Short mmCIF file of C-alpha atoms in Angstrom, two decimals:
data_model
loop_
_atom_site.label_atom_id
_atom_site.label_comp_id
_atom_site.label_asym_id
_atom_site.label_seq_id
_atom_site.Cartn_x
_atom_site.Cartn_y
_atom_site.Cartn_z
CA MET A 1 29.54 -14.59 22.03
CA ARG A 2 30.34 -11.80 19.51
CA PHE A 3 28.32 -9.87 17.01
CA ASP A 4 29.29 -11.27 13.63
CA VAL A 5 27.61 -9.11 10.96
CA ALA A 6 30.05 -10.56 8.20
CA LEU A 7 28.45 -14.07 8.66
CA VAL A 8 25.15 -12.88 7.57
CA LEU A 9 26.55 -10.53 5.01
CA SER A 10 28.03 -13.52 3.49
CA TYR A 11 24.51 -14.09 2.23
CA LEU A 12 24.42 -10.95 0.44
CA PRO A 13 23.21 -12.20 -2.79
CA ALA A 14 20.21 -14.00 -1.45
CA ILE A 15 19.21 -10.87 0.58
CA GLY A 16 19.85 -8.75 -2.53
CA TRP A 17 17.21 -10.76 -4.50
CA ALA A 18 14.74 -10.68 -1.35
CA ALA A 19 15.21 -6.73 -1.17
CA ILE A 20 14.32 -6.45 -4.90
CA THR A 21 11.36 -9.14 -4.40
CA THR A 22 9.96 -6.68 -1.60
CA VAL A 23 10.42 -3.52 -3.39
CA GLY A 24 8.42 -5.41 -6.44
CA LEU A 25 5.64 -6.46 -4.21
CA TRP A 26 5.31 -3.00 -2.60
CA ILE A 27 5.24 -1.08 -6.09
CA VAL A 28 2.73 -3.40 -7.37
CA ALA A 29 0.58 -3.62 -4.30
CA LEU A 30 0.90 0.32 -3.97
CA VAL A 31 -0.43 0.96 -7.62
CA ALA A 32 -3.16 -1.58 -7.13
CA SER A 33 -4.01 0.11 -3.70
CA ILE A 34 -4.22 3.64 -5.55
CA VAL A 35 -6.51 2.02 -8.24
CA ILE A 36 -8.63 0.18 -5.96
CA GLY A 37 -8.86 2.97 -3.50
CA LEU A 38 -9.87 5.61 -5.82
CA ALA A 39 -12.52 3.34 -7.42
CA ILE A 40 -14.07 2.40 -4.23
CA ALA A 41 -14.04 6.39 -3.38
CA VAL A 42 -15.72 7.45 -6.45
CA ILE A 43 -18.37 4.57 -6.51
CA ARG A 44 -19.27 5.21 -2.98
CA LEU A 45 -19.77 8.89 -3.46
CA HIS A 46 -21.86 8.59 -6.73
CA GLY A 47 -23.25 5.21 -6.34
CA GLY A 48 -26.59 3.90 -5.03
CA ALA A 49 -27.44 3.13 -1.32
CA ILE A 50 -26.94 -0.68 -1.79
CA VAL A 51 -23.40 -0.44 -3.47
CA ASN A 52 -22.39 2.29 -1.09
CA THR A 53 -23.49 0.00 1.80
CA VAL A 54 -21.80 -3.21 0.65
CA LEU A 55 -18.41 -1.10 0.05
CA ARG A 56 -18.76 0.50 3.32
CA LEU A 57 -18.86 -2.80 5.09
CA LEU A 58 -16.03 -4.16 2.92
CA VAL A 59 -13.72 -1.04 3.87
CA GLU A 60 -14.83 -1.49 7.73
CA ALA A 61 -14.01 -5.30 7.85
CA ILE A 62 -10.51 -4.74 6.12
CA ARG A 63 -9.72 -1.75 8.37
CA GLY A 64 -11.12 -3.44 11.36
CA THR A 65 -9.17 -6.83 11.15
CA PRO A 66 -5.56 -7.48 11.28
CA PHE A 67 -3.71 -8.04 7.83
CA LEU A 68 -2.62 -11.51 9.15
CA ILE A 69 -6.08 -12.72 9.41
CA GLN A 70 -7.02 -11.29 6.01
CA LEU A 71 -3.92 -12.97 4.44
CA PHE A 72 -4.87 -16.31 5.79
CA LEU A 73 -8.49 -16.23 4.98
CA LEU A 74 -7.63 -15.39 1.64
CA TYR A 75 -4.76 -17.92 1.41
CA PHE A 76 -6.34 -20.83 3.13
CA GLY A 77 -9.87 -20.12 2.73
CA GLY A 78 -10.01 -19.21 -0.86
CA PRO A 79 -10.19 -22.78 -1.90
CA PHE A 80 -13.40 -23.33 -0.09
CA ILE A 81 -15.27 -20.85 -2.57
CA GLY A 82 -13.13 -21.88 -5.65
CA LEU A 83 -10.30 -19.37 -5.21
CA THR A 84 -7.05 -20.94 -5.25
CA LEU A 85 -3.97 -18.84 -5.65
CA GLU A 86 -0.27 -19.51 -5.33
CA ARG A 87 1.81 -17.45 -2.54
CA LEU A 88 2.82 -14.59 -4.51
CA PRO A 89 -0.79 -13.73 -6.15
CA ALA A 90 -2.47 -14.57 -2.82
CA GLY A 91 0.13 -12.03 -1.16
CA LEU A 92 -0.35 -9.35 -3.68
CA LEU A 93 -4.11 -9.45 -3.69
CA ALA A 94 -4.37 -9.41 0.16
CA LEU A 95 -1.97 -6.49 0.21
CA SER A 96 -3.52 -4.72 -2.45
CA LEU A 97 -7.01 -5.20 -1.02
CA PHE A 98 -5.70 -4.10 2.50
CA GLY A 99 -3.98 -0.97 1.19
CA GLY A 100 -6.97 -0.01 -1.36
CA CYS A 101 -9.59 -0.01 1.60
CA TYR A 102 -7.32 2.51 3.51
CA MET A 103 -6.64 4.36 0.33
CA SER A 104 -10.34 4.69 -0.26
CA GLU A 105 -11.06 6.72 2.86
CA VAL A 106 -8.08 8.94 2.11
CA PHE A 107 -9.56 9.56 -1.32
CA ARG A 108 -13.25 9.90 -0.23
CA THR A 109 -11.81 12.62 2.40
CA GLY A 110 -10.03 14.54 -0.43
CA ILE A 111 -12.68 14.52 -3.01
CA ARG A 112 -15.06 15.90 -0.35
CA ALA A 113 -12.65 18.60 0.54
CA VAL A 114 -12.45 19.94 -3.07
CA PRO A 115 -14.59 23.40 -3.06
CA ARG A 116 -17.92 22.42 -4.48
CA GLY A 117 -17.81 25.80 -6.49
CA HIS A 118 -14.78 24.31 -8.68
CA ILE A 119 -16.86 21.20 -9.48
CA GLU A 120 -19.98 23.50 -10.54
CA ALA A 121 -18.00 25.69 -12.58
CA ALA A 122 -16.53 22.89 -14.44
CA GLU A 123 -20.12 21.57 -15.05
CA CYS A 124 -21.24 25.12 -16.21
CA VAL A 125 -18.51 25.03 -19.11
CA GLY A 126 -20.00 21.52 -20.15
CA LEU A 127 -17.19 19.12 -18.79
CA SER A 128 -18.22 15.66 -18.40
CA GLN A 129 -17.89 13.71 -15.13
CA MET A 130 -14.82 12.04 -16.38
CA GLN A 131 -13.30 15.29 -17.53
CA ILE A 132 -14.24 16.84 -14.02
CA LEU A 133 -12.65 13.88 -12.20
CA ARG A 134 -9.47 14.23 -14.26
CA ARG A 135 -9.03 17.75 -14.72
CA ILE A 136 -10.40 19.16 -11.44
CA LEU A 137 -10.91 16.61 -8.78
CA LEU A 138 -7.51 14.63 -9.20
CA PRO A 139 -5.32 17.28 -9.23
CA GLU A 140 -6.64 19.20 -6.46
CA MET A 141 -7.38 16.19 -4.35
CA LEU A 142 -3.73 14.88 -4.99
CA VAL A 143 -2.20 17.80 -2.84
CA LEU A 144 -4.59 17.12 0.20
CA VAL A 145 -4.21 13.25 0.04
CA LEU A 146 -0.53 12.89 -0.39
CA PRO A 147 0.64 13.12 3.47
CA ALA A 148 -1.98 10.48 4.25
CA GLY A 149 -1.29 8.52 1.25
CA THR A 150 2.37 8.52 2.03
CA ASN A 151 1.87 7.11 5.52
CA ILE A 152 -0.28 4.31 3.92
CA ALA A 153 2.65 3.51 1.48
CA VAL A 154 4.94 3.33 4.38
CA GLY A 155 2.37 0.93 6.09
CA LEU A 156 2.63 -1.23 2.99
CA ILE A 157 6.31 -1.67 2.95
CA LYS A 158 6.15 -2.97 6.59
CA GLU A 159 3.16 -5.31 6.04
CA THR A 160 5.11 -6.97 3.11
CA ALA A 161 6.85 -8.71 6.15
CA VAL A 162 3.58 -10.50 6.88
CA LEU A 163 3.58 -12.30 3.63
CA SER A 164 6.43 -14.29 4.92
CA VAL A 165 4.17 -16.45 6.81
CA ILE A 166 2.72 -17.89 3.74
CA GLY A 167 6.31 -18.56 2.18
CA VAL A 168 6.62 -15.37 -0.11
CA PRO A 169 10.35 -15.09 -0.38
CA GLU A 170 10.74 -11.38 0.54
CA LEU A 171 13.08 -9.78 3.09
CA THR A 172 11.58 -11.15 6.18
CA ALA A 173 11.36 -14.73 4.98
CA VAL A 174 14.86 -14.89 3.64
CA ILE A 175 16.92 -13.01 6.39
CA SER A 176 15.03 -15.08 9.05
CA GLY A 177 16.07 -18.17 7.18
CA ILE A 178 19.52 -17.15 7.13
CA GLY A 179 19.30 -16.48 10.99
CA SER A 180 17.98 -20.08 11.51
CA GLU A 181 20.72 -21.68 9.11
CA THR A 182 23.75 -19.56 10.71
CA TYR A 183 22.11 -19.21 14.34
CA ALA A 184 23.28 -15.49 14.08
CA PHE A 185 19.53 -14.45 14.67
CA VAL A 186 20.54 -11.05 16.64
CA GLU A 187 22.71 -10.20 13.51
CA ALA A 188 19.92 -11.17 10.98
CA LEU A 189 17.10 -9.34 12.82
CA THR A 190 19.56 -6.32 13.31
CA LEU A 191 20.16 -6.29 9.47
CA LEU A 192 16.47 -6.81 8.59
CA SER A 193 15.47 -3.94 10.92
CA LEU A 194 17.90 -1.69 8.80
CA CYS A 195 16.75 -2.81 5.55
CA TYR A 196 13.12 -2.10 6.34
CA TRP A 197 14.33 1.30 7.77
CA ALA A 198 16.00 2.02 4.64
CA LEU A 199 12.94 1.29 2.59
CA VAL A 200 10.83 3.39 4.96
CA GLU A 201 13.03 6.40 4.89
CA ILE A 202 13.39 6.37 1.01
CA CYS A 203 9.55 6.28 0.87
CA ALA A 204 9.04 8.99 3.36
CA ARG A 205 11.49 11.29 1.75
CA LEU A 206 9.96 10.82 -1.72
CA GLY A 207 6.70 11.57 -0.16
CA ARG A 208 7.90 14.75 1.32
CA THR A 209 9.49 15.80 -1.72
CA ALA A 210 6.43 15.07 -3.92
CA GLU A 211 4.40 17.11 -1.40
CA GLN A 212 6.78 20.09 -1.50
CA ARG A 213 6.70 20.36 -5.17
CA LEU A 214 2.87 19.98 -5.63
CA SER A 215 2.36 22.65 -2.69
CA LEU A 216 4.65 24.89 -4.85
CA TYR A 217 2.87 24.18 -8.04
CA ARG A 218 -0.50 24.58 -6.22
CA PHE A 219 0.65 28.09 -4.67
CA ALA A 220 1.97 29.05 -8.07
CA ALA A 221 -1.32 28.31 -9.73
#
């Protein structure tokens, strides 16, 4: 038996579309995770006790269970509560909630790390809560949360592979299908690993570059 990568590469157009789908899923889920995470963090810090408890339990449930189970519960269990979603929306929603709950803890820690004196000074000059959030909290918090946020973003790339179990046509689903069709399983899995490694490396490098630039900006300020 010989290692025949050319056999798998003959399906390059399909792999290319799968890669585009994976990157698209990741970008949408990452943006949604940031929005959800920031919203949960702000509400937990400034909301009432009941809301805080509900959100805390939600975050703990998401962080304490495997993503695969969450995906199955949403996709297969959703119809029992009147929530019927197609494969792609279900996958995106599950991935966004998963990432959002992790992001919320990072944002909450980052907001708490901003010196209280900066917020009090902003209140003294008459800034509203939204202005304080936009001009004080977010810029200072971003520098603090970027390393952990990058790790979550990298994790989301790898979690997109789980969406293959409900038939979302991303990299894992397509390349695994090629392996089954050609019986070149080792070649297919090797190529799949290289694809994810490349995506993760790009994301990590972008995160490091952003972190360095923000650190320079913070030092200059």
